[in-house]
mmCIF file of C-alpha atoms and ligand atoms in Angstrom:
data_model
loop_
_atom_site.group_PDB
_atom_site.id
_atom_site.type_symbol
_atom_site.label_atom_id
_atom_site.label_comp_id
_atom_site.label_asym_id
_atom_site.label_seq_id
_atom_site.Cartn_x
_atom_site.Cartn_y
_atom_site.Cartn_z
ATOM 1 C CA MET A 1 118.466 108.946 79.515
ATOM 2 C CA ARG A 2 116.827 111.536 81.704
ATOM 3 C CA ALA A 3 116.298 110.538 85.320
ATOM 4 C CA MET A 4 112.760 109.588 86.228
ATOM 5 C CA ALA A 5 110.593 112.079 88.088
ATOM 6 C CA LEU A 6 110.294 111.431 91.821
ATOM 7 C CA VAL A 7 107.487 112.004 94.315
ATOM 8 C CA ASP A 8 107.652 113.635 97.761
ATOM 9 C CA ALA A 9 104.053 113.474 98.929
ATOM 10 C CA HIS A 10 104.707 115.138 102.317
ATOM 11 C CA CYS A 11 107.404 117.722 102.998
ATOM 12 C CA HIS A 12 107.410 120.696 105.390
ATOM 13 C CA PHE A 13 109.395 123.032 103.156
ATOM 14 C CA ASP A 14 108.510 126.029 105.323
ATOM 15 C CA LEU A 15 110.244 124.520 108.359
ATOM 16 C CA PHE A 16 113.677 124.182 106.727
ATOM 17 C CA PRO A 17 116.256 126.862 107.591
ATOM 18 C CA ASN A 18 116.217 127.971 103.954
ATOM 19 C CA PRO A 19 112.875 126.974 102.421
ATOM 20 C CA ARG A 20 113.701 128.470 99.030
ATOM 21 C CA GLN A 21 116.844 126.374 98.743
ATOM 22 C CA THR A 22 114.915 123.185 99.637
ATOM 23 C CA LEU A 23 112.213 124.051 97.097
ATOM 24 C CA LEU A 24 114.854 124.503 94.417
ATOM 25 C CA GLU A 25 116.338 121.124 95.354
ATOM 26 C CA ALA A 26 112.948 119.526 94.583
ATOM 27 C CA GLU A 27 112.747 121.425 91.296
ATOM 28 C CA ARG A 28 116.272 120.472 90.268
ATOM 29 C CA ASN A 29 115.657 116.780 91.010
ATOM 30 C CA ARG A 30 112.264 116.800 89.274
ATOM 31 C CA THR A 31 110.526 115.783 92.486
ATOM 32 C CA TYR A 32 106.763 116.311 92.434
ATOM 33 C CA SER A 33 106.116 117.494 95.965
ATOM 34 C CA ILE A 34 103.256 118.377 98.256
ATOM 35 C CA ALA A 35 104.381 121.266 100.467
ATOM 36 C CA VAL A 36 102.348 120.656 103.616
ATOM 37 C CA THR A 37 101.727 123.411 106.175
ATOM 38 C CA ASN A 38 100.717 123.115 109.821
ATOM 39 C CA THR A 39 98.357 126.073 110.285
ATOM 40 C CA PRO A 40 96.172 128.109 107.920
ATOM 41 C CA SER A 41 97.986 131.293 108.963
ATOM 42 C CA VAL A 42 101.242 130.129 107.321
ATOM 43 C CA PHE A 43 99.695 128.852 104.068
ATOM 44 C CA LYS A 44 100.055 132.117 102.138
ATOM 45 C CA GLN A 45 103.775 132.221 102.764
ATOM 46 C CA THR A 46 104.274 128.741 101.268
ATOM 47 C CA GLN A 47 101.894 129.570 98.445
ATOM 48 C CA ARG A 48 104.055 132.588 97.591
ATOM 49 C CA LEU A 49 107.281 130.584 97.800
ATOM 50 C CA THR A 50 105.966 127.898 95.433
ATOM 51 C CA GLU A 51 104.533 130.322 92.886
ATOM 52 C CA GLY A 52 105.773 129.529 89.403
ATOM 53 C CA LEU A 53 107.453 126.265 90.423
ATOM 54 C CA LYS A 54 106.815 123.269 88.199
ATOM 55 C CA TYR A 55 107.142 120.463 90.735
ATOM 56 C CA VAL A 56 105.920 121.744 94.099
ATOM 57 C CA ARG A 57 102.329 122.400 95.169
ATOM 58 C CA PRO A 58 101.311 124.155 98.401
ATOM 59 C CA ALA A 59 98.874 122.434 100.770
ATOM 60 C CA ILE A 60 96.637 124.071 103.372
ATOM 61 C CA GLY A 61 96.778 122.304 106.721
ATOM 62 C CA LEU A 62 95.958 122.284 110.406
ATOM 63 C CA HIS A 63 98.213 119.811 112.182
ATOM 64 C CA PRO A 64 96.447 117.644 114.791
ATOM 65 C CA GLU A 65 99.010 118.611 117.431
ATOM 66 C CA LEU A 66 97.919 122.231 116.937
ATOM 67 C CA ALA A 67 94.226 121.583 116.332
ATOM 68 C CA LEU A 68 93.119 122.556 119.843
ATOM 69 C CA GLN A 69 95.129 125.773 120.121
ATOM 70 C CA ARG A 70 94.403 126.803 116.539
ATOM 71 C CA ALA A 71 90.754 125.762 116.170
ATOM 72 C CA GLY A 72 90.072 129.494 115.773
ATOM 73 C CA GLU A 73 91.799 129.312 112.388
ATOM 74 C CA LEU A 74 89.134 126.982 110.951
ATOM 75 C CA PRO A 75 87.281 129.839 109.217
ATOM 76 C CA MET A 76 90.592 130.842 107.609
ATOM 77 C CA PHE A 77 91.067 127.218 106.529
ATOM 78 C CA GLU A 78 87.648 127.277 104.850
ATOM 79 C CA ARG A 79 88.414 130.576 103.160
ATOM 80 C CA LEU A 80 91.728 129.307 101.765
ATOM 81 C CA VAL A 81 90.684 125.830 100.584
ATOM 82 C CA PRO A 82 89.538 127.144 97.188
ATOM 83 C CA GLU A 83 93.123 128.319 96.546
ATOM 84 C CA THR A 84 94.714 124.862 96.349
ATOM 85 C CA ARG A 85 93.891 121.258 95.493
ATOM 86 C CA TYR A 86 96.085 119.964 98.316
ATOM 87 C CA VAL A 87 95.180 119.670 101.985
ATOM 88 C CA GLY A 88 97.651 118.733 104.740
ATOM 89 C CA GLU A 89 98.920 118.229 107.226
ATOM 90 C CA VAL A 90 95.632 117.308 108.870
ATOM 91 C CA GLY A 91 94.463 114.339 110.944
ATOM 92 C CA LEU A 92 94.415 113.046 114.503
ATOM 93 C CA ASP A 93 97.167 112.352 117.041
ATOM 94 C CA TYR A 94 96.339 110.493 120.245
ATOM 95 C CA ARG A 95 99.931 110.241 121.404
ATOM 96 C CA VAL A 96 100.144 113.963 122.064
ATOM 97 C CA VAL A 97 96.475 114.544 122.885
ATOM 98 C CA VAL A 98 95.523 112.165 125.675
ATOM 99 C CA LYS A 99 92.437 113.400 127.578
ATOM 100 C CA ALA A 100 89.136 112.083 126.216
ATOM 101 C CA ALA A 101 87.579 115.551 126.031
ATOM 102 C CA ASP A 102 90.574 116.909 124.103
ATOM 103 C CA ARG A 103 90.519 113.982 121.707
ATOM 104 C CA SER A 104 86.880 114.637 121.077
ATOM 105 C CA ARG A 105 87.629 118.323 120.293
ATOM 106 C CA GLN A 106 90.435 117.204 118.011
ATOM 107 C CA ARG A 107 88.009 114.902 116.175
ATOM 108 C CA ALA A 108 85.559 117.800 115.824
ATOM 109 C CA VAL A 109 88.238 119.975 114.171
ATOM 110 C CA PHE A 110 89.196 117.109 111.843
ATOM 111 C CA ALA A 111 85.529 116.512 110.966
ATOM 112 C CA ALA A 112 85.092 120.210 110.128
ATOM 113 C CA ILE A 113 88.122 120.013 107.826
ATOM 114 C CA LEU A 114 86.808 116.862 106.127
ATOM 115 C CA ARG A 115 83.347 118.387 105.625
ATOM 116 C CA CYS A 116 84.951 121.444 104.086
ATOM 117 C CA CYS A 117 87.019 119.284 101.676
ATOM 118 C CA SER A 118 84.044 117.172 100.804
ATOM 119 C CA HIS A 119 82.054 120.320 100.042
ATOM 120 C CA ALA A 120 84.877 121.834 97.938
ATOM 121 C CA GLY A 121 85.432 118.552 96.054
ATOM 122 C CA GLY A 122 88.536 117.349 94.247
ATOM 123 C CA ARG A 123 90.948 117.874 97.145
ATOM 124 C CA ILE A 124 93.889 115.561 97.808
ATOM 125 C CA LEU A 125 94.625 115.055 101.499
ATOM 126 C CA THR A 126 97.801 114.062 103.283
ATOM 127 C CA VAL A 127 96.770 112.757 106.677
ATOM 128 C CA HIS A 128 98.490 112.128 110.015
ATOM 129 C CA SER A 129 97.091 109.288 112.139
ATOM 130 C CA ARG A 130 99.511 108.411 114.980
ATOM 131 C CA ARG A 131 97.797 106.170 117.592
ATOM 132 C CA ALA A 132 94.463 107.250 116.112
ATOM 133 C CA GLU A 133 94.510 105.242 112.905
ATOM 134 C CA ALA A 134 91.121 103.558 113.261
ATOM 135 C CA ASP A 135 89.349 106.865 114.031
ATOM 136 C CA VAL A 136 91.130 108.587 111.137
ATOM 137 C CA VAL A 137 90.137 105.902 108.653
ATOM 138 C CA SER A 138 86.558 105.795 109.874
ATOM 139 C CA ALA A 139 86.275 109.606 109.576
ATOM 140 C CA LEU A 140 87.699 109.474 106.041
ATOM 141 C CA THR A 141 85.222 106.730 105.180
ATOM 142 C CA GLU A 142 82.333 108.693 106.662
ATOM 143 C CA TYR A 143 83.036 112.136 105.140
ATOM 144 C CA ARG A 144 84.594 111.047 101.815
ATOM 145 C CA PRO A 145 86.659 114.233 101.525
ATOM 146 C CA GLY A 146 88.447 113.104 98.350
ATOM 147 C CA PRO A 147 91.517 110.999 97.606
ATOM 148 C CA PHE A 148 93.705 110.634 100.672
ATOM 149 C CA ILE A 149 97.247 109.675 101.542
ATOM 150 C CA LEU A 150 98.038 108.275 104.984
ATOM 151 C CA HIS A 151 101.410 109.747 105.805
ATOM 152 C CA TRP A 152 103.793 107.693 108.032
ATOM 153 C CA TYR A 153 101.120 105.089 108.788
ATOM 154 C CA SER A 154 102.021 103.016 111.853
ATOM 155 C CA GLY A 155 98.742 101.406 112.889
ATOM 156 C CA SER A 156 97.387 97.872 112.781
ATOM 157 C CA LEU A 157 97.172 95.568 109.779
ATOM 158 C CA ARG A 158 93.434 95.553 110.154
ATOM 159 C CA THR A 159 93.069 99.335 109.889
ATOM 160 C CA LEU A 160 95.550 99.281 107.029
ATOM 161 C CA ALA A 161 93.226 96.899 105.191
ATOM 162 C CA ASP A 162 90.269 99.205 105.915
ATOM 163 C CA ALA A 163 92.213 102.163 104.487
ATOM 164 C CA VAL A 164 93.097 100.178 101.369
ATOM 165 C CA ALA A 165 89.434 99.224 100.964
ATOM 166 C CA ALA A 166 88.522 102.924 101.262
ATOM 167 C CA GLY A 167 90.859 103.710 98.355
ATOM 168 C CA GLY A 168 93.664 105.181 100.465
ATOM 169 C CA TYR A 169 97.278 105.693 99.479
ATOM 170 C CA PHE A 170 100.280 105.473 101.830
ATOM 171 C CA SER A 171 103.358 107.678 101.746
ATOM 172 C CA ILE A 172 106.505 105.957 102.991
ATOM 173 C CA ASN A 173 109.555 107.749 104.435
ATOM 174 C CA ALA A 174 113.161 106.908 105.281
ATOM 175 C CA ALA A 175 112.403 106.169 108.950
ATOM 176 C CA MET A 176 109.835 103.579 107.856
ATOM 177 C CA VAL A 177 112.025 101.700 105.406
ATOM 178 C CA HIS A 178 114.574 101.175 108.191
ATOM 179 C CA SER A 179 112.086 99.874 110.757
ATOM 180 C CA GLN A 180 111.249 96.165 110.795
ATOM 181 C CA ARG A 181 107.749 96.792 112.029
ATOM 182 C CA ALA A 182 107.072 99.384 109.333
ATOM 183 C CA GLU A 183 108.547 97.064 106.718
ATOM 184 C CA ARG A 184 105.953 94.446 107.653
ATOM 185 C CA LEU A 185 103.240 97.067 107.098
ATOM 186 C CA ILE A 186 104.768 98.125 103.775
ATOM 187 C CA ARG A 187 104.589 94.522 102.553
ATOM 188 C CA GLU A 188 100.845 94.545 103.254
ATOM 189 C CA ILE A 189 100.152 97.658 101.158
ATOM 190 C CA PRO A 190 99.313 96.953 97.520
ATOM 191 C CA PRO A 191 102.285 98.448 95.593
ATOM 192 C CA GLU A 192 99.878 100.489 93.451
ATOM 193 C CA ARG A 193 98.887 102.412 96.616
ATOM 194 C CA VAL A 194 102.417 103.324 97.685
ATOM 195 C CA LEU A 195 103.949 106.813 97.428
ATOM 196 C CA SER A 196 107.213 108.199 98.778
ATOM 197 C CA GLU A 197 107.652 111.111 101.175
ATOM 198 C CA SER A 198 110.520 112.817 102.986
ATOM 199 C CA ASP A 199 108.514 114.314 105.871
ATOM 200 C CA GLY A 200 111.476 116.660 106.049
ATOM 201 C CA PRO A 201 112.771 118.151 108.206
ATOM 202 C CA PHE A 202 111.221 115.860 110.870
ATOM 203 C CA VAL A 203 112.547 112.526 109.651
ATOM 204 C CA GLU A 204 116.282 112.025 110.116
ATOM 205 C CA PHE A 205 118.319 110.377 107.414
ATOM 206 C CA HIS A 206 122.047 109.667 107.936
ATOM 207 C CA GLY A 207 121.993 112.007 110.938
ATOM 208 C CA LYS A 208 120.569 114.926 108.970
ATOM 209 C CA PRO A 209 117.026 116.168 108.378
ATOM 210 C CA ALA A 210 115.468 114.352 105.432
ATOM 211 C CA SER A 211 114.809 116.526 102.388
ATOM 212 C CA PRO A 212 113.075 115.893 99.054
ATOM 213 C CA SER A 213 116.160 114.166 97.626
ATOM 214 C CA THR A 214 115.802 111.503 100.358
ATOM 215 C CA VAL A 215 112.876 109.985 98.452
ATOM 216 C CA ARG A 216 115.291 108.465 95.941
ATOM 217 C CA HIS A 217 116.708 106.370 98.787
ATOM 218 C CA VAL A 218 113.206 105.497 100.029
ATOM 219 C CA VAL A 219 112.199 104.238 96.606
ATOM 220 C CA ALA A 220 115.407 102.200 96.291
ATOM 221 C CA ARG A 221 114.548 100.482 99.597
ATOM 222 C CA LEU A 222 110.975 99.918 98.401
ATOM 223 C CA ALA A 223 112.450 98.268 95.309
ATOM 224 C CA ASP A 224 114.432 95.897 97.582
ATOM 225 C CA ILE A 225 111.302 95.090 99.584
ATOM 226 C CA TRP A 226 109.349 94.418 96.411
ATOM 227 C CA GLY A 227 112.212 92.558 94.725
ATOM 228 C CA ILE A 228 112.233 94.809 91.643
ATOM 229 C CA GLU A 229 114.673 97.271 90.062
ATOM 230 C CA ALA A 230 114.904 100.759 91.581
ATOM 231 C CA SER A 231 113.961 102.344 88.263
ATOM 232 C CA ASP A 232 110.825 100.181 88.095
ATOM 233 C CA ALA A 233 109.907 101.230 91.642
ATOM 234 C CA GLU A 234 110.380 104.908 90.705
ATOM 235 C CA HIS A 235 108.136 104.399 87.725
ATOM 236 C CA LEU A 236 105.499 102.640 89.835
ATOM 237 C CA VAL A 237 105.432 105.387 92.497
ATOM 238 C CA PHE A 238 105.203 108.075 89.845
ATOM 239 C CA GLN A 239 102.326 106.263 88.110
ATOM 240 C CA ASN A 240 100.574 105.967 91.468
ATOM 241 C CA PHE A 241 100.852 109.711 92.019
ATOM 242 C CA ARG A 242 99.569 110.398 88.524
ATOM 243 C CA ARG A 243 96.575 108.111 89.076
ATOM 244 C CA LEU A 244 95.820 109.795 92.409
ATOM 245 C CA LEU A 245 95.763 113.209 90.743
ATOM 246 C CA SER A 246 93.803 112.152 87.687
ATOM 247 C CA GLY A 247 91.049 110.888 89.986
ATOM 248 C CA THR A 248 90.382 114.455 91.066
ATOM 249 C CA SER A 249 91.093 116.624 88.088
ATOM 250 C CA PRO A 250 92.377 115.839 84.620
ATOM 251 C CA SER A 251 93.883 119.336 84.499
ATOM 252 C CA GLU A 252 95.904 118.689 87.663
ATOM 253 C CA ALA A 253 97.135 115.368 86.260
ATOM 254 C CA ARG A 254 98.460 117.297 83.257
ATOM 255 C CA TYR A 255 100.813 119.039 85.668
ATOM 256 C CA LEU A 256 102.807 115.792 85.697
HETATM 257 MN MN1 MN B 1 104.589 115.925 108.743
#
């Protein structure tokens, strides 16, 4: 029997030493992947690298840790959004950005991104929310930019419930499945809203940067947490990804 397709909903392919090699790893392992980028100015490069690939899609992003320095790239973001259905990495980060005035500028950049997605329609977002989870979820609820995935969620149970109520998905990585606190959060997420991610090369797995193949391990751990077979967990995560895509565009869901 052929191995099941996997899902890596958040991977920084462009930040690996050899992006092409990492992309081919995802292709070889039949891993449907969202190739996030951190600034609009590097999107084209990832778009070129993923051209013709079956499993990897490029995303246009503006990382919250860069939002203040790179706010000038917002017009480029708006210009490039029509070129892809995927948006990320975007969001808020209050661990790195501490001053109230800076946080407010960061929220303004995020709001501009969400308005742009909402206007374009049919975009799928992968969103960062460290220490800013409640503000991220309330912005997503206010602007309704399209289906969204909270990547590496580490907020409260209450905000988690709000995100679930808003239709959100959650992508889980190897660092999360080995943290007791994160495991408690994972148990609170309805399984039909769970996706897997590597967040490579930022997450470490067995002392090495995580890569798309790490998601097989993540899903096996999810299976343990859920008390089901690994193959059933793979199937569930894949069905979740398919449902997420079909909500935006039947033609994009056919890519699966
Ligand atoms: Mn990331």
